[in-house]
Coordinates of C-alpha atoms in Angstrom, one line a residue:
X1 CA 0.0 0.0 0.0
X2 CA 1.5 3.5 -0.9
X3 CA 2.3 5.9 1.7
X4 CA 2.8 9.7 0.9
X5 CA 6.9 10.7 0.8
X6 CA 7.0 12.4 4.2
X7 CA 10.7 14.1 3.3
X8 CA 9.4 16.9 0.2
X9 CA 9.6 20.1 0.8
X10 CA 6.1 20.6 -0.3
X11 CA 2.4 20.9 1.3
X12 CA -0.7 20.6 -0.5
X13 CA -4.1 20.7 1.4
X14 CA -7.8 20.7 0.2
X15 CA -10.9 22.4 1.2
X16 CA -14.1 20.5 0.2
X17 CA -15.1 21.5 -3.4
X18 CA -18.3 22.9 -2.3
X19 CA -21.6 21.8 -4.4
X20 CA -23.3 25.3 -5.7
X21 CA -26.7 24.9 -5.3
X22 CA -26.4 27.7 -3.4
X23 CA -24.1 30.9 -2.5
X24 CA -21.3 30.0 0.4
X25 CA -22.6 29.7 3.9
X26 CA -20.9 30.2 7.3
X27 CA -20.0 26.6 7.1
X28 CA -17.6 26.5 4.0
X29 CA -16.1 29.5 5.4
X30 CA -15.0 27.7 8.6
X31 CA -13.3 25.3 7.0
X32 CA -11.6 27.4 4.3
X33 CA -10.3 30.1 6.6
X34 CA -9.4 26.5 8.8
X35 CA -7.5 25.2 5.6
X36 CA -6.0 28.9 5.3
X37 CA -4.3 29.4 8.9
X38 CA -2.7 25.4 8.2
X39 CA -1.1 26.5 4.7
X40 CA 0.0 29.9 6.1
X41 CA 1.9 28.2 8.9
X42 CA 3.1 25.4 6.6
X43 CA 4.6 28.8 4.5
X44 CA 6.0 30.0 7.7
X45 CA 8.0 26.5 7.8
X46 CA 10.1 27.3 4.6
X47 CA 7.1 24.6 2.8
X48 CA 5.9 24.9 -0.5
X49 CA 2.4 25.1 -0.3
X50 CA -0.7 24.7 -2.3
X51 CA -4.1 25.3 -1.2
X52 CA -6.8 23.8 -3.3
X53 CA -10.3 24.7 -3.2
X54 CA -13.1 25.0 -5.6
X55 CA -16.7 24.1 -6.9
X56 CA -18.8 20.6 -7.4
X57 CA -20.8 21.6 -10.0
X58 CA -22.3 18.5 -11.4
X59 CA -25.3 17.2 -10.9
X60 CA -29.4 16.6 -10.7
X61 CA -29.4 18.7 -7.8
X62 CA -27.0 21.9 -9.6
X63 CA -29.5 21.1 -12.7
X64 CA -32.5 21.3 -10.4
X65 CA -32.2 24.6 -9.0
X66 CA -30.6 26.3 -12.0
X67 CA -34.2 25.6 -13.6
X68 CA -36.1 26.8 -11.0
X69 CA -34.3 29.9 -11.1
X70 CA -34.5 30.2 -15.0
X71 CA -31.0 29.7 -15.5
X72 CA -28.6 27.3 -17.8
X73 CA -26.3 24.9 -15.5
X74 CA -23.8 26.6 -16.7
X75 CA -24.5 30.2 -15.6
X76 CA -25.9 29.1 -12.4
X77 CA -22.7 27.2 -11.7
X78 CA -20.3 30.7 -13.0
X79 CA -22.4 33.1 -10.4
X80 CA -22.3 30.4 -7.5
X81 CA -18.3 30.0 -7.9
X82 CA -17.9 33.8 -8.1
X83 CA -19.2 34.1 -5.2
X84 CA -17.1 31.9 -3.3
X85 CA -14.0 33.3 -4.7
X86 CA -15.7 36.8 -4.1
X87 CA -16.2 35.8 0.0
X88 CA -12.7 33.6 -0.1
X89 CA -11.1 36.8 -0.4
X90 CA -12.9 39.3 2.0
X91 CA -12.0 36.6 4.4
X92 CA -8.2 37.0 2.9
X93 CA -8.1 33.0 2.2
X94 CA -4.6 33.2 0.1
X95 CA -5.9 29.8 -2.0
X96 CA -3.9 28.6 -4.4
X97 CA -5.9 26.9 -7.0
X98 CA -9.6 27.1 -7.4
X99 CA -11.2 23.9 -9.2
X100 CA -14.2 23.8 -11.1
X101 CA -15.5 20.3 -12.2
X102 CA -17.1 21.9 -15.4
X103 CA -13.6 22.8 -16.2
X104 CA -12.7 21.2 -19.6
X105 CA -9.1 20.0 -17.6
X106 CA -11.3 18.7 -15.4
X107 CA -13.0 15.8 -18.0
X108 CA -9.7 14.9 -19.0
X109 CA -8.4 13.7 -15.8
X110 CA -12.1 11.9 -15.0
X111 CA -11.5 10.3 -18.2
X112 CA -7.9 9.3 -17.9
X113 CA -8.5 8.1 -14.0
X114 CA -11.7 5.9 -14.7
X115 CA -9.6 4.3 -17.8
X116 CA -7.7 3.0 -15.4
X117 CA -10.2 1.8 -12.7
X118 CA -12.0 0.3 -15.6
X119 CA -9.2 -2.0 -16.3
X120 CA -9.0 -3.6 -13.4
X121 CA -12.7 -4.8 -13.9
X122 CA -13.6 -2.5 -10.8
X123 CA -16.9 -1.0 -12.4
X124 CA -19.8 -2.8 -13.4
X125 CA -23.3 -2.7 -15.2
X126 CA -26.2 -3.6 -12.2
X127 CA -29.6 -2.3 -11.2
X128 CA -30.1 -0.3 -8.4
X129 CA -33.5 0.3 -6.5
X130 CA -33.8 2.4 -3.7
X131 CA -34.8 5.9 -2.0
X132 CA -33.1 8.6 -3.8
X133 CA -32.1 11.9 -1.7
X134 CA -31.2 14.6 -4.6
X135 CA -30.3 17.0 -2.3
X136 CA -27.3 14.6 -0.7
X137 CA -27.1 12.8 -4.2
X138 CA -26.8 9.2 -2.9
X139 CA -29.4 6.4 -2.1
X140 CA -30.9 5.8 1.3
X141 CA -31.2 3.1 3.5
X142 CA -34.9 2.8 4.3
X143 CA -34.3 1.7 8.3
X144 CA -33.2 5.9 8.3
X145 CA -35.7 7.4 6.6
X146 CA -37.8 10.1 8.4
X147 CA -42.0 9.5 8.9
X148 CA -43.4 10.4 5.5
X149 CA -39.9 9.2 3.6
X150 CA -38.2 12.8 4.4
X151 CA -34.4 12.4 4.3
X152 CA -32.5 12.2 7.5
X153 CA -30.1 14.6 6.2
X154 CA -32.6 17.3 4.6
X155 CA -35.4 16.8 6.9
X156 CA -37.4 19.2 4.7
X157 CA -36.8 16.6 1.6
X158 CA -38.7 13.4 0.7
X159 CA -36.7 11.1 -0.8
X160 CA -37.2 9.5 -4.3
X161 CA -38.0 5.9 -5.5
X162 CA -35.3 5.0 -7.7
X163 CA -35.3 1.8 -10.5
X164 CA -32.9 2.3 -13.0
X165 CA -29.5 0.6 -14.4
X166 CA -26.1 2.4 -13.5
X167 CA -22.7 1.2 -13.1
X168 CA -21.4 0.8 -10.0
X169 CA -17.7 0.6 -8.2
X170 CA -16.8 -2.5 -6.5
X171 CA -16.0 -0.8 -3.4
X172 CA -16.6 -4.5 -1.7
X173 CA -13.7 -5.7 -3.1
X174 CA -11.6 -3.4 -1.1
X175 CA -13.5 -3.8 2.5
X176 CA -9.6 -5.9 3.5
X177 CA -7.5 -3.1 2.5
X178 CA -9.3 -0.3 3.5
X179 CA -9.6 -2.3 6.9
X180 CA -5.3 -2.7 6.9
X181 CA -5.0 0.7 5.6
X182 CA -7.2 2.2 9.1
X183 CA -4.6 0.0 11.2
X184 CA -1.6 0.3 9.7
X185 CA -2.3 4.4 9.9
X186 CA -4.3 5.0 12.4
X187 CA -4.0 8.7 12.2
X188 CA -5.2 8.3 8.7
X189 CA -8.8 9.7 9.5
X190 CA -8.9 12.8 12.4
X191 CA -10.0 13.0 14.7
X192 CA -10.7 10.0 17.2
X193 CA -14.2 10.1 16.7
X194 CA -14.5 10.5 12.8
X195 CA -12.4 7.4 12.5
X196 CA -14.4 5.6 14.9
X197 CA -17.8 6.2 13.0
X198 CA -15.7 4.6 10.0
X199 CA -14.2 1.7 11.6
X200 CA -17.7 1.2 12.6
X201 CA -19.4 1.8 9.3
X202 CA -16.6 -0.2 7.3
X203 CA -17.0 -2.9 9.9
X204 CA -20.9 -3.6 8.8
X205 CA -19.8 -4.8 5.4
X206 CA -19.2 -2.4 2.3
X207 CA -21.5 -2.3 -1.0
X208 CA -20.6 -1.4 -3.9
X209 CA -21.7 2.0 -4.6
X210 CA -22.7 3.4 -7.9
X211 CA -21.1 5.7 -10.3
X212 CA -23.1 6.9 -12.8
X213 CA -26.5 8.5 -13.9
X214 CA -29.1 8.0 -16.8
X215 CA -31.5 10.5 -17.9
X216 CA -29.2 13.1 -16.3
X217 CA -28.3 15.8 -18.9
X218 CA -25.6 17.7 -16.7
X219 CA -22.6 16.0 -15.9
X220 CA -19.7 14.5 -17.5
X221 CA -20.5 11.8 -20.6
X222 CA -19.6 8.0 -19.3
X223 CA -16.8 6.9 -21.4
X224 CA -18.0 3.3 -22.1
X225 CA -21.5 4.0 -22.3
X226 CA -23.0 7.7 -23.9
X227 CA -26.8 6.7 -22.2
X228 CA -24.9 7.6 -18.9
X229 CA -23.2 10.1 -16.9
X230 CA -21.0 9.9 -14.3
X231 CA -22.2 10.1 -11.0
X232 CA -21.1 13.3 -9.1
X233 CA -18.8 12.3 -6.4
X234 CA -17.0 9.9 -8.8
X235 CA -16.5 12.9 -10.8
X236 CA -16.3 15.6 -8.0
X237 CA -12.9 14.1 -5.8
X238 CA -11.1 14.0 -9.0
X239 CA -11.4 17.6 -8.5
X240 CA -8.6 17.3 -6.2
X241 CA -6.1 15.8 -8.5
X242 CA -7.1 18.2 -11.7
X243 CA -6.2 20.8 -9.3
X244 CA -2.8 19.7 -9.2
X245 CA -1.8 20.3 -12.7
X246 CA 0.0 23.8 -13.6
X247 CA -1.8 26.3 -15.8
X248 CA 0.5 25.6 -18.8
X249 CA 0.6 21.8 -18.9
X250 CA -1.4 19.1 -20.9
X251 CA -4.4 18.1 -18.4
X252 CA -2.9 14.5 -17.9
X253 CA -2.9 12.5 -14.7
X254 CA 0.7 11.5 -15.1
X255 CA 1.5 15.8 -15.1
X256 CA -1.2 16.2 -12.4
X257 CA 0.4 13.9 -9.8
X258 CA 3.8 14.5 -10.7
X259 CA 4.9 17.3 -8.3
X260 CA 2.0 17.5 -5.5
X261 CA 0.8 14.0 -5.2
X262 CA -0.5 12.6 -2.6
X263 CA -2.0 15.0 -1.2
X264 CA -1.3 16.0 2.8
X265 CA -4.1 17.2 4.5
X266 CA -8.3 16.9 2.7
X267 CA -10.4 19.5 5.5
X268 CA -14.1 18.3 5.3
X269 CA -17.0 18.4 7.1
X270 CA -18.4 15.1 8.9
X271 CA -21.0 15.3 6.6
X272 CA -19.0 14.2 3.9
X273 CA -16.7 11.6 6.0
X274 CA -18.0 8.8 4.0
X275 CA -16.8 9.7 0.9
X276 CA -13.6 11.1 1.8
X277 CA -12.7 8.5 3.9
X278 CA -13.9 5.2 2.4
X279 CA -15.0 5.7 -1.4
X280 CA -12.2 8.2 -2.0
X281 CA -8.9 5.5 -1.1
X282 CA -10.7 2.9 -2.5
X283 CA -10.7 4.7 -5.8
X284 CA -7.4 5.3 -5.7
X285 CA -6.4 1.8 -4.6
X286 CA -8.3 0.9 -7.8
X287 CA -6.2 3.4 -9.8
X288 CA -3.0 2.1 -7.9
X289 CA -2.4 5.5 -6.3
X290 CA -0.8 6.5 -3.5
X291 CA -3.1 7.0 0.0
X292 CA -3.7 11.1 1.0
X293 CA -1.8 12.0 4.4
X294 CA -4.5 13.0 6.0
X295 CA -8.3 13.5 6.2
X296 CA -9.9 15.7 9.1
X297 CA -13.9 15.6 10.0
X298 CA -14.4 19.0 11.9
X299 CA -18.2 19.3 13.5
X300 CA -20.8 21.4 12.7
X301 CA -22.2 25.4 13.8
X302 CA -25.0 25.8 15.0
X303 CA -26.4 29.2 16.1
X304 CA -27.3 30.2 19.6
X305 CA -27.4 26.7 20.5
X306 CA -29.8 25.8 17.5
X307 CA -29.3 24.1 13.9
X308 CA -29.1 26.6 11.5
X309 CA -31.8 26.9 8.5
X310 CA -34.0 28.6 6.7
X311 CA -37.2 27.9 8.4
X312 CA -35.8 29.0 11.8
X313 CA -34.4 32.2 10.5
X314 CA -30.6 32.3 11.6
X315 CA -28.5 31.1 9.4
X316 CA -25.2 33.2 9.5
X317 CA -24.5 35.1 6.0
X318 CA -20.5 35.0 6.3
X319 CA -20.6 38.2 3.7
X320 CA -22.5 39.9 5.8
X321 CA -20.3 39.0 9.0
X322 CA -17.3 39.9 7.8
X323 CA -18.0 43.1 6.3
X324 CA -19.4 44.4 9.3
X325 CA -16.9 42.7 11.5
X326 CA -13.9 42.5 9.4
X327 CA -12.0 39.4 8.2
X328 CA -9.3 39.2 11.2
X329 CA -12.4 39.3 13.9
X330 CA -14.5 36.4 12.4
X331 CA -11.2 34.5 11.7
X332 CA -10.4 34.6 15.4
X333 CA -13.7 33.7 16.5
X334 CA -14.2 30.7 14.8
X335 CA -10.6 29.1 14.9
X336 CA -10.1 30.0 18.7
X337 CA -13.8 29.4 20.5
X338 CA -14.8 26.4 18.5
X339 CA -12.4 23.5 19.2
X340 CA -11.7 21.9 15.5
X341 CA -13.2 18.6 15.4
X342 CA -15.9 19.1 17.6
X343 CA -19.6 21.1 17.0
X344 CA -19.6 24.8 17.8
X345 CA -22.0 27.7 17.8
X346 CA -21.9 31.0 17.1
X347 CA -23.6 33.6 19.2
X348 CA -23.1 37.1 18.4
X349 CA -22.8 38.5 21.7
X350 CA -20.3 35.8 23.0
X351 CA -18.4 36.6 19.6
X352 CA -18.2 40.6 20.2
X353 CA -17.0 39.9 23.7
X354 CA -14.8 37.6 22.7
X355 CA -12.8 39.8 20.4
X356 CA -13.4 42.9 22.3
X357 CA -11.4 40.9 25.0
X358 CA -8.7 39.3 23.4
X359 CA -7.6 41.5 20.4
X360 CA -8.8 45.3 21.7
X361 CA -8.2 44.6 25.4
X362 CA -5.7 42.0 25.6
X363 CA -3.8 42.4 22.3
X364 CA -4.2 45.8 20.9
X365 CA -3.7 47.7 24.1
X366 CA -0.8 45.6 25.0
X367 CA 1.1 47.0 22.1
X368 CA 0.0 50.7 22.3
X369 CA 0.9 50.8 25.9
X370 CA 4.2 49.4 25.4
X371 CA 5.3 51.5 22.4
X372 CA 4.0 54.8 23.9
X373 CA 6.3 53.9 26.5
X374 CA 8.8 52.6 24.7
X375 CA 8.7 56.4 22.6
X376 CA 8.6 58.1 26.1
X377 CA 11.5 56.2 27.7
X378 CA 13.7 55.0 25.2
X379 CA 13.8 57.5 22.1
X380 CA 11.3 55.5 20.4
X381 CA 13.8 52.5 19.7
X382 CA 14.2 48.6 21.1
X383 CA 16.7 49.5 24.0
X384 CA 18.4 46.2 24.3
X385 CA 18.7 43.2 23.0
X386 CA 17.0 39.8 24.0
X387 CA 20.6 38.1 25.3
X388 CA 20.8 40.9 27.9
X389 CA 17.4 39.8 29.6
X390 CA 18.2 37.6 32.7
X391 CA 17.1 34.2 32.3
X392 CA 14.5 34.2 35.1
X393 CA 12.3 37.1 33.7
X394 CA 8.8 35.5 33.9
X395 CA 8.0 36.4 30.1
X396 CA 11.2 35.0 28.7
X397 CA 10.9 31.6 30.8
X398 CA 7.2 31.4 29.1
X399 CA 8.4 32.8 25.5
X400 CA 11.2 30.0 25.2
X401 CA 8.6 27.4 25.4
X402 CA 5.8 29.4 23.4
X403 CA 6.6 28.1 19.5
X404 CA 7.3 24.6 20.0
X405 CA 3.5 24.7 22.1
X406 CA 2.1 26.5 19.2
X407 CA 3.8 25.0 16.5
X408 CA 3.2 21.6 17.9
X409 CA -1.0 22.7 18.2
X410 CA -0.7 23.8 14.9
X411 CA 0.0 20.5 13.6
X412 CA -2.5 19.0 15.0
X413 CA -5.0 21.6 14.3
X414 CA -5.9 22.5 17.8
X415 CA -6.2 26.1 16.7
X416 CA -8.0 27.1 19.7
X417 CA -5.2 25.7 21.9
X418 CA -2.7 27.9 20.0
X419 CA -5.0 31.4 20.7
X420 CA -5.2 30.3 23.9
X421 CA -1.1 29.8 24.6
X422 CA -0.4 33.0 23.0
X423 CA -3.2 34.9 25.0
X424 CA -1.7 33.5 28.2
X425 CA 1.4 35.2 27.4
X426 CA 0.0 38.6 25.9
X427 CA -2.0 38.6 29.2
X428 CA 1.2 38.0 31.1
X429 CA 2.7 41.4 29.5
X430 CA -0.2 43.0 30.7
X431 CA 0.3 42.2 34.1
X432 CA 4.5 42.5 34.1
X433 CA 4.2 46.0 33.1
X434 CA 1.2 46.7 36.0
X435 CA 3.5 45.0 38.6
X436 CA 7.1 46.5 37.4
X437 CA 5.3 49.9 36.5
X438 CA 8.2 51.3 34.8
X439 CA 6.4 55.0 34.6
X440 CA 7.8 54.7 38.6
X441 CA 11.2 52.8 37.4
X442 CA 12.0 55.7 35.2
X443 CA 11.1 58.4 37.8
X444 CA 13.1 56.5 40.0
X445 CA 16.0 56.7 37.6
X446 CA 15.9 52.7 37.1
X447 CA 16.5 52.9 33.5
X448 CA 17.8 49.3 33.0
X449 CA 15.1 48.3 34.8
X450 CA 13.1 50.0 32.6
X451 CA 15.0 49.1 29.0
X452 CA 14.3 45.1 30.1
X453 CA 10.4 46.0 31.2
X454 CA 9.7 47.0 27.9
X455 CA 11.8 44.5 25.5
X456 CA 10.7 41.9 27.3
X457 CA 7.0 43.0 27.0
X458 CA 7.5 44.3 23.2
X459 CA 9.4 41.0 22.5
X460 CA 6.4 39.0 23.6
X461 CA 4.1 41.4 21.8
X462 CA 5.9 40.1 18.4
X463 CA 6.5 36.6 19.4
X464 CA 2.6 37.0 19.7
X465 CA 2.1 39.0 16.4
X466 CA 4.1 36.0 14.6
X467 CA 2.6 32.9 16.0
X468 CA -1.2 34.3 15.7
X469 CA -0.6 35.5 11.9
X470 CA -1.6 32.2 9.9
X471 CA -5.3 33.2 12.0
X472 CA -5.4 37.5 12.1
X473 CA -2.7 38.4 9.6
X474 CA -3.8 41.7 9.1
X475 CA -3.4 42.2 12.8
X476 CA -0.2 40.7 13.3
X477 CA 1.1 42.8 10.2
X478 CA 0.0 45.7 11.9
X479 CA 2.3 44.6 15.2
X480 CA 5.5 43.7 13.1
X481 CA 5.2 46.8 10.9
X482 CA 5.0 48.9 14.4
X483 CA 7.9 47.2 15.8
X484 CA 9.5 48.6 13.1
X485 CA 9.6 45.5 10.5
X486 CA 8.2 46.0 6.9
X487 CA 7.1 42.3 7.3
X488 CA 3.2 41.7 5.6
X489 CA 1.9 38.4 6.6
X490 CA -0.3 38.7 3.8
X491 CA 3.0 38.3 1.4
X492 CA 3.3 34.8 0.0
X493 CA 6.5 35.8 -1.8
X494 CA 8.3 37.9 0.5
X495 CA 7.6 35.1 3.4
X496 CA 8.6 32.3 0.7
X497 CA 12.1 34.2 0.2
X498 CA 13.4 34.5 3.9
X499 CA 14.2 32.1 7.0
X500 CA 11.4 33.4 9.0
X501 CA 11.2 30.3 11.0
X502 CA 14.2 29.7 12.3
X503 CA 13.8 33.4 14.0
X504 CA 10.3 34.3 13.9
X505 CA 9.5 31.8 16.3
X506 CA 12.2 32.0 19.1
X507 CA 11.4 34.8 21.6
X508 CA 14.6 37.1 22.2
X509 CA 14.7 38.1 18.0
X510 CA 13.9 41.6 18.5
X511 CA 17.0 43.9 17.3
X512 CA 18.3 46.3 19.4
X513 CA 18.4 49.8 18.5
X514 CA 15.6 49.1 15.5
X515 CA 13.2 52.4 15.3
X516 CA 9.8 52.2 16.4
X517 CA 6.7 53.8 14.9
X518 CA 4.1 55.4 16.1
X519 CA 1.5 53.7 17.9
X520 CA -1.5 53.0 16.6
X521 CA -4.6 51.1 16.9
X522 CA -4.1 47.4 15.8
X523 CA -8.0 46.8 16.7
X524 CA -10.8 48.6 16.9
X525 CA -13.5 47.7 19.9
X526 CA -16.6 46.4 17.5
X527 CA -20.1 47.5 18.4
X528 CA -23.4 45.4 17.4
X529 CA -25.0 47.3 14.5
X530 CA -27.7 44.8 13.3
X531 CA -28.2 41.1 13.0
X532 CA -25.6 39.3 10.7
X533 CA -28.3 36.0 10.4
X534 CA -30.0 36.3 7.6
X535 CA -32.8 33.7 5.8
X536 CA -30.5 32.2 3.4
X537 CA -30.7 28.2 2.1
X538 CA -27.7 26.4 3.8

């Protein structure tokens, strides 16, 4: 069984590529700004990185609501992905490729890939019967259907009777491998409890599952068979692999896996753990393909302690959110209140305090105290350098052990746990400069007890800035830029070109004698203006 190569220099991770029956809810935008912070830290690490993310676009569902709205397929699927690109980049997502599965590319490798899945005599012609859901696109068991045949899923949806000849993947055959590949890796499937639900599910028996579609107009053409397409998540997690190819090469499989493949890290919700985690490698053991790194359930929002949806009225329009709130202030929330992995909610008044608190309070006056000091008491320079702090100062003892904490959370994406460890140390300044109150050391004429006071507490305040900015970038620009670097987080190619690493991450890198500007307002308190939920279709 292939394994990724654990010694490249690269990184590639995926978002899901989300289905556009709709416009982007809060839910994709967790898990892309969630899939942002991982490949700006992997950046930070000297990696090469590429973050892939896109649009399913195929469909009965896609082809559904296009006509109810008057629309070609086609146009309906070009305004949907617009606007996630549009709200990918007022949330400042830096993605690297955005895959469409109506691309033209995007046929080529399905064709290419099912060639070789074909030949190994993994697909087949059968009938299926069953309840159809259109909505999740796959066939339900009856045992979990809702009273009057309502999906459990889309509780609002009855399911369809289905009778009809498709092909189908003989996932069956690969129930053994799937089982060694679960042991042999058992981090293979994050966290604990997503893998559990599929050791559990894989432990029942596996079915074959089917692949394609007749009487379907949009979607890609079968290549054996022209009365069929291909069924959409056949057809949608190749997505991953077209997005692999560069701009200027022939859309081939051999070009698309050469550089990236396998890929480290596929972000989903648990909604979608099925696929991901037990169709999607037995594909690619079909296709004789290497295994993925990775693959990481997170849990669901709700909203004030309720499901979100339509017919209660609160779904969360992320557009909405983050132009009233700004990008840094929603990324913060989410990443640092809601442990990854587990369900969260999102309640608007826990979410202004929360930011209020951390990044005006905490945070932001943090470094404008410091540097109005540091103007007032030192000529507006760092006075010393981080070798001349004595090794028992409280904030050095906790900034030594700061990155590997953070780094270490940040591989495990325990996001929350990294906020967390560098809020403990911003609120730590706080309280070194109330209890050494160098305002008194310098009246006193204690100006070396001064000069440490403040590196020590504008050392942290960097060591901060740099370990927070794959999650508030613009904020932790703001701090460098300050502290007198002309560092932008936001960058790819200026971060790319230097060691930032190696320094960025130790406390005690702050320069002596490097100029200081003028302080200014790294966060603004936020006020409630109106209600960001809004009665959108999630």
């Amino acid at each position: 069984m292939k394994s990724p190569d654990t010694t490249k220099n690269t990184f590639a991770l995926t978002t899901p590529l989300y289905y556009v029956n709709d416009l982007p809810h809060v839910g994709s935008a967790y898990t892309t700004m969630a899939a942002d912070a991982v490949a700006r830290f992997e950046r930070l690490r000297g990696k090469s990185v590429l973050l892939i993310t896109g649009t399913d676009e195929h469909g009965q569902k896609i082809q559904r609501t296009a006509e109810s709205l008057g629309r070609s397929p086609q146009i309906h699927c070009d305004l949907i992905a617009a606007g996630f690109q549009s709200l990918w980049q007022q949330l400042n997502i830096q993605y690297d490729r955005f895959s469409r599965t109506t691309a033209p590319r995007h046929q080529s490798i399905v064709k290419e890939f099912f060639q070789r899945v074909w030949a190994t005599g993994d697909i087949y012609l059968s009938q299926q019967k069953g309840w159809y859901c259109v909505s999740c696109e796959e066939f339900k068991e009856e045992r979990d259907l809702l009273p009057g045949k309502k999906c459990p899923t889309h509780t609002s949806k009855e399911v369809e009777w289905r009778d009809e000849e498709n092909y189908f993947f003989r996932l069956s055959r690969y129930q053994n491998q799937l089982q060694e590949l679960y042991e042999q890796r058992p981090d293979f499937i994050q966290p604990k409890s997503r893998r559990n639900e599929v050791l559990s599910f894989v432990s029942t028996g596996l079915q074959d599952f089917s692949i394609s579609r007749v009487n379907l107009d949009w979607g890609l053409p079968f290549p054996t068979d022209d009365r069929h397409t291909i069924y959409v998540w056949f057809d949608a997690l190749l997505g991953y692999i077209t997005a692999l190819l560069d701009p200027d090469v022939e859309p081939t499989l051999e070009n698309a896996l050469s550089k990236w493949w396998p890929i480290n890290l596929h972000l989903i919700g648990k909604d979608i753990l099925r696929f991901h985690a037990v169709y999607w490698p037995a594909m690619l053991m079909s296709a004789d393909l290497p295994m993925p790194g990775r693959i990481f359930g997170h849990g669901f929002l709700t909203k004030d302690g309720k499901k979100m949806g339509k017919t209660e009225g609160n779904v969360i329009d992320p557009v909405e959110l983050v132009k009233q709130y700004g990008a840094d202030a929603v990324r913060y929330y989410f990443l640092k209140e809601i442990e990854f992995g587990q369900d969260g909610d999102f309640n608007e008044t826990r979410f202004i305090d929360t930011v209020n608190a951390d990044l005006a309070n905490d945070l932001g006056n943090l470094v404008n105290r410091t540097l109005s000091m540091a103007h007032k008491y030192c000529g507006g320079i760092i006075p010393i350098n981080g070798e001349d702090i004595p090794t028992d100062n409280p904030l050095k003892v906790m900034g030594l052990t700061l990155s590997d904490r953070a780094i270490d959370a940040y591989e495990n994406l325990a996001f929350s746990q990294v906020c967390e460890a560098v809020l403990t140390l911003v609120r730590s300044g706080n309280k070194f400069i109330d209890d050494r109150a160098p305002w008194s050391l310098y009246k006193q004429g204690q100006l070396e007890a001064v000069r440490e006071v403040l590196y020590s507490v504008l050392e942290s305040v960097r060591l901060a800035a740099y370990l927070l900015s794959p999650i508030i970038p613009n904020i932790s620009t703001a701090i460098y830029q300050q502290l007198g670097f002309s560092i932008d987080f936001n960058d790819q190619v200026a971060i790319n070109n230097i060691d930032i690493l190696s320094t960025g991450a130790i406390w005690g890198n702050l320069p002596a004698n490097q100029a200081l500007r003028k302080p200014e307002p790294v966060f603004k308190r936020i006020e409630v203006l109106q209600s960001v939920s809004r009665s959108l279709v999630i």
